[in-house]
Amino acid sequence: GKTEEQSMVSSPVPGNIKMRRCGYCMVKQPMRAKHCQLCQHCVRRYDHHCPWIENCVGEKNHPLFIVYLSVQLVVLLWAWYIAWSGLHFEQSWDWLQHNIFLLISFLLIVIFTIVDLLLLISHLYLVSCNTTTWEFMSHHRISYLKHSESENPFDQGVILNLWRFFC
């Protein structure tokens, strides 16, 4: 059988692309791996370094990151519902003084919900294309992508991409 490195090299990208050696760890990096400057280690199928979880999102935890964003969205929508149900608008200065905290909370919840929803949608889009945030943002600088004949050599169709990612 093939070794893990051989199976990583035999992917739908040009055969003249060789495995890189990380300039920091000095290990051979499989395709789609990247060294994270913040974590100080190489990550397989690197997506991004997330400040919310203080860790890299990569091959082993990317599906859990999607679950994290989904659960966060559910909690924010629940908080939005609770905050909205507490608002009973009246046009008086006294009402505004007593409800300013609730109004500010509601505004923050709406902003965080929009941010989380946009993150979740963008990640689900990238997963459906079988690409990573790093590959999407740095396509022109990544050797195995800029020399590739197709725009995304890893894309195998939406259904198969989602199946391989989540299953």
C-alpha positions as a Python dict, from the first residue, in 0.01 Angstrom:
ca = {
    (1, 'G'): (0, 0, 0),
    (2, 'K'): (86, 363, -30),
    (3, 'T'): (234, 559, 253),
    (4, 'E'): (53, 868, 380),
    (5, 'E'): (300, 1100, 205),
    (6, 'Q'): (256, 919, -128),
    (7, 'S'): (-122, 939, -105),
    (8, 'M'): (-99, 1312, -29),
    (9, 'V'): (120, 1371, -334),
    (10, 'S'): (-107, 1175, -571),
    (11, 'S'): (-386, 1431, -572),
    (12, 'P'): (-547, 1610, -865),
    (13, 'V'): (-275, 1874, -891),
    (14, 'P'): (27, 1890, -1120),
    (15, 'G'): (283, 1615, -1060),
    (16, 'N'): (578, 1853, -1067),
    (17, 'I'): (483, 2007, -730),
    (18, 'K'): (706, 1861, -462),
    (19, 'M'): (645, 1844, -90),
    (20, 'R'): (774, 2153, 85),
    (21, 'R'): (989, 2157, 392),
    (22, 'C'): (865, 2391, 663),
    (23, 'G'): (1116, 2669, 723),
    (24, 'Y'): (1032, 2674, 1094),
    (25, 'C'): (971, 2309, 1197),
    (26, 'M'): (1197, 2160, 928),
    (27, 'V'): (942, 1882, 861),
    (28, 'K'): (811, 1788, 518),
    (29, 'Q'): (468, 1941, 480),
    (30, 'P'): (198, 1749, 296),
    (31, 'M'): (-6, 1943, 46),
    (32, 'R'): (-254, 2188, 206),
    (33, 'A'): (-50, 2208, 529),
    (34, 'K'): (81, 2537, 663),
    (35, 'H'): (289, 2653, 956),
    (36, 'C'): (93, 2874, 1195),
    (37, 'Q'): (301, 3164, 1326),
    (38, 'L'): (81, 3203, 1635),
    (39, 'C'): (68, 2836, 1740),
    (40, 'Q'): (425, 2764, 1627),
    (41, 'H'): (344, 2431, 1461),
    (42, 'C'): (239, 2293, 1123),
    (43, 'V'): (-130, 2220, 1067),
    (44, 'R'): (-264, 1969, 812),
    (45, 'R'): (-529, 2112, 578),
    (46, 'Y'): (-480, 2450, 745),
    (47, 'D'): (-787, 2673, 730),
    (48, 'H'): (-709, 2965, 963),
    (49, 'H'): (-602, 3060, 1313),
    (50, 'C'): (-915, 3148, 1508),
    (51, 'P'): (-882, 3406, 1787),
    (52, 'W'): (-1222, 3299, 1929),
    (53, 'I'): (-1096, 2951, 2016),
    (54, 'E'): (-729, 3049, 2044),
    (55, 'N'): (-630, 2765, 1815),
    (56, 'C'): (-584, 2673, 1452),
    (57, 'V'): (-870, 2534, 1251),
    (58, 'G'): (-746, 2247, 1036),
    (59, 'E'): (-806, 1892, 926),
    (60, 'K'): (-899, 1743, 1264),
    (61, 'N'): (-1117, 2019, 1411),
    (62, 'H'): (-1271, 2199, 1113),
    (63, 'P'): (-1604, 2006, 1132),
    (64, 'L'): (-1619, 2084, 1504),
    (65, 'F'): (-1558, 2451, 1423),
    (66, 'I'): (-1866, 2444, 1194),
    (67, 'V'): (-2064, 2288, 1482),
    (68, 'Y'): (-1926, 2558, 1715),
    (69, 'L'): (-2047, 2835, 1482),
    (70, 'S'): (-2387, 2664, 1447),
    (71, 'V'): (-2436, 2628, 1824),
    (72, 'Q'): (-2322, 2986, 1872),
    (73, 'L'): (-2582, 3099, 1617),
    (74, 'V'): (-2860, 2908, 1798),
    (75, 'V'): (-2761, 3064, 2133),
    (76, 'L'): (-2747, 3412, 1979),
    (77, 'L'): (-3090, 3369, 1818),
    (78, 'W'): (-3228, 3252, 2152),
    (79, 'A'): (-3072, 3557, 2323),
    (80, 'W'): (-3217, 3777, 2047),
    (81, 'Y'): (-3564, 3634, 2115),
    (82, 'I'): (-3532, 3690, 2491),
    (83, 'A'): (-3406, 4047, 2448),
    (84, 'W'): (-3679, 4126, 2192),
    (85, 'S'): (-3951, 3987, 2419),
    (86, 'G'): (-3830, 4220, 2697),
    (87, 'L'): (-3862, 4530, 2481),
    (88, 'H'): (-4193, 4716, 2510),
    (89, 'F'): (-4145, 5046, 2335),
    (90, 'E'): (-4276, 5369, 2482),
    (91, 'Q'): (-4186, 5717, 2374),
    (92, 'S'): (-4061, 5865, 2698),
    (93, 'W'): (-3724, 5964, 2837),
    (94, 'D'): (-3795, 5769, 3156),
    (95, 'W'): (-3855, 5448, 2960),
    (96, 'L'): (-3529, 5494, 2767),
    (97, 'Q'): (-3329, 5546, 3089),
    (98, 'H'): (-3469, 5224, 3241),
    (99, 'N'): (-3420, 5017, 2923),
    (100, 'I'): (-3091, 5147, 2784),
    (101, 'F'): (-2903, 4835, 2899),
    (102, 'L'): (-3156, 4610, 2726),
    (103, 'L'): (-3137, 4816, 2406),
    (104, 'I'): (-2756, 4806, 2402),
    (105, 'S'): (-2764, 4430, 2471),
    (106, 'F'): (-3011, 4379, 2189),
    (107, 'L'): (-2793, 4580, 1949),
    (108, 'L'): (-2482, 4378, 2044),
    (109, 'I'): (-2671, 4051, 2004),
    (110, 'V'): (-2786, 4156, 1657),
    (111, 'I'): (-2429, 4249, 1554),
    (112, 'F'): (-2282, 3922, 1687),
    (113, 'T'): (-2559, 3723, 1519),
    (114, 'I'): (-2487, 3884, 1183),
    (115, 'V'): (-2112, 3822, 1220),
    (116, 'D'): (-2163, 3460, 1324),
    (117, 'L'): (-2414, 3395, 1046),
    (118, 'L'): (-2177, 3540, 784),
    (119, 'L'): (-1889, 3329, 918),
    (120, 'L'): (-2102, 3014, 914),
    (121, 'I'): (-2227, 3081, 559),
    (122, 'S'): (-1876, 3155, 429),
    (123, 'H'): (-1731, 2842, 590),
    (124, 'L'): (-2012, 2623, 456),
    (125, 'Y'): (-1952, 2770, 110),
    (126, 'L'): (-1578, 2697, 130),
    (127, 'V'): (-1646, 2344, 258),
    (128, 'S'): (-1889, 2285, -30),
    (129, 'C'): (-1609, 2386, -270),
    (130, 'N'): (-1349, 2177, -81),
    (131, 'T'): (-1122, 2472, -25),
    (132, 'T'): (-987, 2635, 288),
    (133, 'T'): (-991, 2996, 398),
    (134, 'W'): (-613, 3010, 353),
    (135, 'E'): (-634, 2867, -1),
    (136, 'F'): (-921, 3100, -89),
    (137, 'M'): (-741, 3412, 36),
    (138, 'S'): (-389, 3321, -84),
    (139, 'H'): (-463, 3127, -404),
    (140, 'H'): (-210, 3331, -603),
    (141, 'R'): (76, 3259, -357),
    (142, 'I'): (30, 2884, -299),
    (143, 'S'): (255, 2682, -530),
    (144, 'Y'): (20, 2386, -583),
    (145, 'L'): (-268, 2620, -671),
    (146, 'K'): (-102, 2886, -884),
    (147, 'H'): (47, 2616, -1112),
    (148, 'S'): (-275, 2415, -1126),
    (149, 'E'): (-471, 2391, -1450),
    (150, 'S'): (-807, 2421, -1273),
    (151, 'E'): (-904, 2698, -1033),
    (152, 'N'): (-968, 2449, -751),
    (153, 'P'): (-815, 2105, -813),
    (154, 'F'): (-968, 1964, -492),
    (155, 'D'): (-1333, 2033, -581),
    (156, 'Q'): (-1521, 1705, -639),
    (157, 'G'): (-1872, 1848, -652),
    (158, 'V'): (-2082, 1991, -370),
    (159, 'I'): (-2236, 1661, -251),
    (160, 'L'): (-1907, 1469, -240),
    (161, 'N'): (-1723, 1764, -84),
    (162, 'L'): (-1980, 1791, 197),
    (163, 'W'): (-1989, 1412, 243),
    (164, 'R'): (-1610, 1384, 275),
    (165, 'F'): (-1593, 1681, 511),
    (166, 'F'): (-1870, 1584, 753),
    (167, 'C'): (-1859, 1205, 719),
}
